[in-house]
mmCIF file of C-alpha atoms and ligand atoms in Angstrom:
data_model
loop_
_atom_site.group_PDB
_atom_site.id
_atom_site.type_symbol
_atom_site.label_atom_id
_atom_site.label_comp_id
_atom_site.label_asym_id
_atom_site.label_seq_id
_atom_site.Cartn_x
_atom_site.Cartn_y
_atom_site.Cartn_z
ATOM 1 C CA MET A 838 -28.032 11.671 -1.547
ATOM 2 C CA LYS A 839 -26.361 13.558 1.275
ATOM 3 C CA LEU A 840 -24.668 16.919 0.785
ATOM 4 C CA SER A 841 -21.436 18.055 2.410
ATOM 5 C CA GLY A 842 -20.551 21.717 2.073
ATOM 6 C CA SER A 843 -16.865 22.487 1.777
ATOM 7 C CA ILE A 844 -15.673 25.709 3.391
ATOM 8 C CA LEU A 845 -12.673 25.892 1.053
ATOM 9 C CA SER A 846 -13.844 28.872 -0.952
ATOM 10 C CA ASN A 847 -11.873 31.120 -3.248
ATOM 11 C CA SER A 848 -13.927 34.132 -2.214
ATOM 12 C CA LEU A 849 -15.337 33.600 1.286
ATOM 13 C CA SER A 850 -13.650 33.075 4.623
ATOM 14 C CA ALA A 851 -14.206 29.774 6.427
ATOM 15 C CA LYS A 852 -16.354 31.594 8.996
ATOM 16 C CA GLU A 853 -18.510 33.192 6.299
ATOM 17 C CA ALA A 854 -18.979 29.850 4.551
ATOM 18 C CA ILE A 855 -20.000 28.149 7.817
ATOM 19 C CA GLU A 856 -22.497 30.908 8.585
ATOM 20 C CA ILE A 857 -24.037 30.459 5.132
ATOM 21 C CA TYR A 858 -24.279 26.676 5.509
ATOM 22 C CA ASN A 859 -25.806 27.047 8.982
ATOM 23 C CA LYS A 860 -28.883 28.605 7.409
ATOM 24 C CA THR A 861 -29.434 25.593 5.116
ATOM 25 C CA ASP A 862 -30.390 21.939 5.475
ATOM 26 C CA ILE A 863 -26.955 20.769 4.397
ATOM 27 C CA ASP A 864 -25.958 17.486 6.053
ATOM 28 C CA TYR A 865 -22.310 18.149 6.825
ATOM 29 C CA ILE A 866 -19.689 20.858 6.881
ATOM 30 C CA HIS A 867 -16.639 19.590 4.979
ATOM 31 C CA ILE A 868 -13.237 20.713 6.250
ATOM 32 C CA ASP A 869 -10.325 20.278 3.834
ATOM 33 C CA VAL A 870 -7.164 19.969 5.883
ATOM 34 C CA MET A 871 -3.951 20.425 3.865
ATOM 35 C CA ASP A 872 -0.469 20.185 5.354
ATOM 36 C CA GLY A 873 1.662 21.776 2.623
ATOM 37 C CA LYS A 874 3.302 18.373 2.071
ATOM 38 C CA PHE A 875 0.721 15.915 0.728
ATOM 39 C CA VAL A 876 -0.580 18.862 -1.262
ATOM 40 C CA GLU A 877 1.138 22.167 -1.876
ATOM 41 C CA LYS A 878 -1.298 24.319 0.009
ATOM 42 C CA LYS A 879 -1.625 24.595 3.771
ATOM 43 C CA THR A 880 -5.035 25.187 5.312
ATOM 44 C CA TYR A 881 -6.518 24.662 8.740
ATOM 45 C CA THR A 882 -4.806 23.702 11.975
ATOM 46 C CA ILE A 883 -6.512 21.751 14.727
ATOM 47 C CA GLY A 884 -6.933 25.088 16.532
ATOM 48 C CA ASP A 885 -8.831 26.475 13.533
ATOM 49 C CA ILE A 886 -11.080 23.419 13.404
ATOM 50 C CA VAL A 887 -11.848 23.702 17.126
ATOM 51 C CA LYS A 888 -12.977 27.294 16.427
ATOM 52 C CA TYR A 889 -15.061 26.267 13.418
ATOM 53 C CA SER A 890 -16.739 23.462 15.336
ATOM 54 C CA LYS A 891 -18.022 26.068 17.803
ATOM 55 C CA LEU A 892 -19.609 28.055 14.972
ATOM 56 C CA THR A 893 -22.020 25.322 13.919
ATOM 57 C CA ASN A 894 -24.333 22.581 15.122
ATOM 58 C CA LYS A 895 -23.787 20.657 11.891
ATOM 59 C CA PRO A 896 -21.600 17.573 12.061
ATOM 60 C CA LEU A 897 -18.144 17.992 10.568
ATOM 61 C CA ASP A 898 -16.841 15.888 7.688
ATOM 62 C CA VAL A 899 -13.056 16.192 7.771
ATOM 63 C CA HIS A 900 -10.958 15.473 4.679
ATOM 64 C CA LEU A 901 -7.310 15.042 5.614
ATOM 65 C CA MET A 902 -5.022 15.801 2.669
ATOM 66 C CA VAL A 903 -1.971 15.277 4.851
ATOM 67 C CA ASN A 904 0.987 12.917 5.054
ATOM 68 C CA ASN A 905 0.409 11.984 8.675
ATOM 69 C CA PRO A 906 -3.313 11.625 9.366
ATOM 70 C CA ASP A 907 -2.734 9.861 12.707
ATOM 71 C CA LYS A 908 -1.515 13.135 14.171
ATOM 72 C CA TYR A 909 -4.976 14.709 13.774
ATOM 73 C CA ILE A 910 -7.333 11.856 14.642
ATOM 74 C CA ASP A 911 -7.464 12.043 18.463
ATOM 75 C CA ASP A 912 -7.975 15.824 18.536
ATOM 76 C CA LEU A 913 -10.647 15.681 15.836
ATOM 77 C CA SER A 914 -12.454 12.885 17.655
ATOM 78 C CA MET A 915 -13.054 15.213 20.634
ATOM 79 C CA LEU A 916 -15.079 17.544 18.395
ATOM 80 C CA ASN A 917 -18.394 17.227 16.598
ATOM 81 C CA VAL A 918 -16.673 15.275 13.839
ATOM 82 C CA ASN A 919 -18.688 12.434 12.285
ATOM 83 C CA ASN A 920 -16.390 11.524 9.395
ATOM 84 C CA ILE A 921 -12.627 11.432 9.042
ATOM 85 C CA THR A 922 -11.232 10.787 5.564
ATOM 86 C CA PHE A 923 -7.567 10.160 4.855
ATOM 87 C CA HIS A 924 -5.775 9.508 1.558
ATOM 88 C CA LEU A 925 -4.710 6.010 0.612
ATOM 89 C CA GLU A 926 -1.636 7.520 -1.076
ATOM 90 C CA ALA A 927 -0.484 9.203 2.144
ATOM 91 C CA VAL A 928 0.003 6.236 4.465
ATOM 92 C CA LYS A 929 1.924 2.973 4.613
ATOM 93 C CA LYS A 930 -0.556 1.027 6.733
ATOM 94 C CA PRO A 931 -4.102 2.117 5.870
ATOM 95 C CA MET A 932 -5.655 -0.533 8.145
ATOM 96 C CA ASP A 933 -3.950 1.003 11.190
ATOM 97 C CA VAL A 934 -5.373 4.435 10.355
ATOM 98 C CA ILE A 935 -8.853 2.969 9.762
ATOM 99 C CA ASN A 936 -8.705 1.237 13.143
ATOM 100 C CA HIS A 937 -7.469 4.412 14.828
ATOM 101 C CA ILE A 938 -10.434 6.406 13.498
ATOM 102 C CA LYS A 939 -13.020 3.720 14.206
ATOM 103 C CA GLY A 940 -11.539 3.006 17.625
ATOM 104 C CA ASN A 941 -12.370 6.623 18.484
ATOM 105 C CA GLY A 942 -15.996 6.073 17.490
ATOM 106 C CA VAL A 943 -15.755 8.147 14.288
ATOM 107 C CA ARG A 944 -16.770 7.011 10.790
ATOM 108 C CA ALA A 945 -13.713 6.231 8.660
ATOM 109 C CA GLY A 946 -13.292 6.928 4.968
ATOM 110 C CA VAL A 947 -10.491 6.431 2.487
ATOM 111 C CA ALA A 948 -9.999 8.840 -0.402
ATOM 112 C CA ILE A 949 -8.248 8.128 -3.666
ATOM 113 C CA SER A 950 -6.671 10.826 -5.810
ATOM 114 C CA PRO A 951 -7.241 10.753 -9.591
ATOM 115 C CA GLU A 952 -3.951 8.975 -10.357
ATOM 116 C CA THR A 953 -4.699 6.093 -7.970
ATOM 117 C CA ASN A 954 -6.028 2.822 -9.305
ATOM 118 C CA VAL A 955 -9.396 2.048 -7.726
ATOM 119 C CA LYS A 956 -8.328 -1.581 -7.309
ATOM 120 C CA GLU A 957 -5.987 -0.471 -4.525
ATOM 121 C CA LEU A 958 -9.020 0.477 -2.458
ATOM 122 C CA MET A 959 -10.867 -2.833 -2.794
ATOM 123 C CA GLU A 960 -9.309 -4.702 0.118
ATOM 124 C CA TYR A 961 -10.420 -1.971 2.541
ATOM 125 C CA LEU A 962 -14.079 -1.856 1.496
ATOM 126 C CA PRO A 963 -15.306 -4.240 4.232
ATOM 127 C CA TYR A 964 -13.647 -2.135 6.944
ATOM 128 C CA ILE A 965 -14.401 1.446 5.985
ATOM 129 C CA ASP A 966 -17.628 3.398 6.253
ATOM 130 C CA TYR A 967 -17.145 5.085 2.895
ATOM 131 C CA ALA A 968 -14.837 5.415 -0.085
ATOM 132 C CA LEU A 969 -14.240 8.930 -1.374
ATOM 133 C CA VAL A 970 -13.545 9.272 -5.079
ATOM 134 C CA MET A 971 -11.700 12.483 -5.926
ATOM 135 C CA THR A 972 -12.934 13.935 -9.204
ATOM 136 C CA VAL A 973 -10.324 16.725 -9.162
ATOM 137 C CA ASN A 974 -6.700 16.770 -8.053
ATOM 138 C CA PRO A 975 -6.703 17.365 -4.294
ATOM 139 C CA GLY A 976 -5.595 20.831 -3.271
ATOM 140 C CA ALA A 977 -8.037 23.467 -4.480
ATOM 141 C CA SER A 978 -11.681 24.254 -5.042
ATOM 142 C CA GLY A 979 -13.112 25.484 -8.320
ATOM 143 C CA GLN A 980 -11.448 22.877 -10.555
ATOM 144 C CA LYS A 981 -13.085 21.069 -13.448
ATOM 145 C CA PHE A 982 -14.842 17.755 -12.773
ATOM 146 C CA MET A 983 -12.878 14.826 -14.244
ATOM 147 C CA GLU A 984 -15.363 12.655 -16.076
ATOM 148 C CA SER A 985 -12.610 10.105 -16.568
ATOM 149 C CA MET A 986 -13.035 9.209 -12.861
ATOM 150 C CA LEU A 987 -16.623 8.013 -13.257
ATOM 151 C CA TYR A 988 -15.614 4.418 -13.996
ATOM 152 C CA LYS A 989 -14.201 4.206 -10.461
ATOM 153 C CA ILE A 990 -17.674 4.771 -9.054
ATOM 154 C CA ASP A 991 -19.042 1.954 -11.244
ATOM 155 C CA ILE A 992 -16.338 -0.454 -10.092
ATOM 156 C CA LEU A 993 -16.901 0.414 -6.434
ATOM 157 C CA ARG A 994 -20.694 0.173 -6.740
ATOM 158 C CA LYS A 995 -20.435 -3.267 -8.325
ATOM 159 C CA ALA A 996 -18.019 -4.593 -5.689
ATOM 160 C CA ILE A 997 -20.082 -3.179 -2.825
ATOM 161 C CA ASP A 998 -23.386 -4.539 -4.154
ATOM 162 C CA GLU A 999 -22.027 -7.966 -5.091
ATOM 163 C CA ASN A 1000 -20.484 -8.459 -1.670
ATOM 164 C CA CYS A 1001 -23.373 -6.862 0.252
ATOM 165 C CA PHE A 1002 -21.001 -4.418 1.957
ATOM 166 C CA ASN A 1003 -22.440 -1.382 3.732
ATOM 167 C CA THR A 1004 -19.698 0.887 2.380
ATOM 168 C CA LEU A 1005 -20.946 4.214 1.048
ATOM 169 C CA ILE A 1006 -19.535 6.113 -1.932
ATOM 170 C CA TYR A 1007 -18.685 9.803 -1.669
ATOM 171 C CA VAL A 1008 -17.539 12.067 -4.503
ATOM 172 C CA ASP A 1009 -15.493 15.240 -4.015
ATOM 173 C CA GLY A 1010 -14.448 17.872 -6.543
ATOM 174 C CA GLY A 1011 -15.990 19.802 -9.397
ATOM 175 C CA VAL A 1012 -19.547 18.652 -8.735
ATOM 176 C CA ASN A 1013 -22.067 20.947 -10.363
ATOM 177 C CA GLU A 1014 -25.502 21.199 -11.930
ATOM 178 C CA SER A 1015 -24.425 19.350 -15.062
ATOM 179 C CA ASN A 1016 -22.984 16.227 -13.398
ATOM 180 C CA ILE A 1017 -24.967 15.818 -10.174
ATOM 181 C CA GLU A 1018 -27.781 13.926 -11.903
ATOM 182 C CA LEU A 1019 -25.313 11.387 -13.236
ATOM 183 C CA LEU A 1020 -23.827 10.932 -9.762
ATOM 184 C CA HIS A 1021 -27.325 10.392 -8.417
ATOM 185 C CA GLU A 1022 -28.006 7.774 -11.115
ATOM 186 C CA LYS A 1023 -24.793 6.024 -10.126
ATOM 187 C CA LYS A 1024 -26.160 5.882 -6.565
ATOM 188 C CA VAL A 1025 -23.433 8.035 -5.063
ATOM 189 C CA ASP A 1026 -24.331 8.415 -1.376
ATOM 190 C CA MET A 1027 -22.839 11.837 -0.747
ATOM 191 C CA ILE A 1028 -21.329 14.657 -2.767
ATOM 192 C CA VAL A 1029 -18.940 17.299 -1.481
ATOM 193 C CA SER A 1030 -18.817 20.737 -3.020
ATOM 194 C CA SER A 1031 -17.772 24.262 -2.377
ATOM 195 C CA ASN A 1032 -18.105 26.100 -5.675
ATOM 196 C CA TYR A 1033 -21.522 24.683 -6.618
ATOM 197 C CA PHE A 1034 -23.040 25.390 -3.210
ATOM 198 C CA LEU A 1035 -21.417 28.738 -2.509
ATOM 199 C CA SER A 1036 -21.777 30.468 -5.895
ATOM 200 C CA GLY A 1037 -25.279 31.870 -5.819
ATOM 201 C CA ASN A 1038 -28.076 31.539 -3.315
ATOM 202 C CA THR A 1039 -26.829 28.678 -1.147
ATOM 203 C CA TYR A 1040 -30.069 28.380 0.808
ATOM 204 C CA GLN A 1041 -32.061 27.916 -2.416
ATOM 205 C CA ILE A 1042 -29.488 25.603 -4.045
ATOM 206 C CA ILE A 1043 -29.479 23.243 -1.049
ATOM 207 C CA LYS A 1044 -33.265 23.390 -0.739
ATOM 208 C CA ASP A 1045 -33.689 22.451 -4.423
ATOM 209 C CA LEU A 1046 -31.137 19.643 -4.236
ATOM 210 C CA LYS A 1047 -32.746 18.268 -1.079
ATOM 211 C CA SER A 1048 -36.134 18.154 -2.766
ATOM 212 C CA ARG A 1049 -34.705 16.573 -5.949
ATOM 213 C CA TYR A 1050 -32.553 13.883 -4.325
HETATM 214 C C1 LIG B 869 -10.327 19.672 -3.162
HETATM 215 C C2 LIG B 869 -11.199 19.543 -1.954
HETATM 216 C C3 LIG B 869 -12.657 19.741 -2.198
HETATM 217 C C4 LIG B 869 -13.012 21.104 -2.709
HETATM 218 C C5 LIG B 869 -14.257 20.993 -3.511
HETATM 219 O O1 LIG B 869 -9.042 19.340 -2.807
HETATM 220 O O2 LIG B 869 -11.058 18.250 -1.407
HETATM 221 O O3 LIG B 869 -13.422 19.410 -1.052
HETATM 222 O O4 LIG B 869 -13.205 22.042 -1.680
HETATM 223 O O5 LIG B 869 -14.469 22.206 -4.128
HETATM 224 P P1 LIG B 869 -15.231 22.311 -5.526
HETATM 225 O O6 LIG B 869 -16.613 21.784 -5.310
HETATM 226 O O7 LIG B 869 -15.181 23.760 -5.822
HETATM 227 O O8 LIG B 869 -14.468 21.461 -6.505
HETATM 228 ZN ZN1 LIG B 870 -12.477 17.701 0.228
#
């Protein structure tokens, strides 16, 4: 299971979080972009992300919680960005956004918010690199993991396995010590977290998780 460390912390600056992750074996640095429209909060601009990308050698995993993901894709593709995720709820033509990301040589993922029916994602599974299941409402770190979202992972896993798709499953929000084992059992390919990784000794937490999974 891969680990993506979110820099959206309630106590640390983005720079501090990146510097902490740099000292670990974490696989990705997760950047939560919010536009103040798709979600209430506003976070990083492209300019901020350019700065952050210079602070690390780790590949960036960008989560666009924005109404117009197309606006960000070309600029992000110039950076050390491996993954671009957009929200199914935010766009009218998801296939166009998927093609835009993949056309730039970046891995494309589609996220679904808790209120979205997982069935809406099914038709895109053959074309995306990963599906991201939100286990909190998008917009903030430190929220409680929604166990009621677990069935979505089961449905995705079944569809992916039955059809022999290569699509990976990512989970974002509220992941912690008490649910990570279950996510591992469900063969989740990557988890995103900020609170779990950044509260405590991050180096040790990542080291332990890497040896366990
Ligand atoms: C929530 C973000 C998450 C968030 C995760 O909108 O997409 O990436 O930073 O933070 P925790 O792990 O604290 O829920
Ligand atoms: Zn995120």
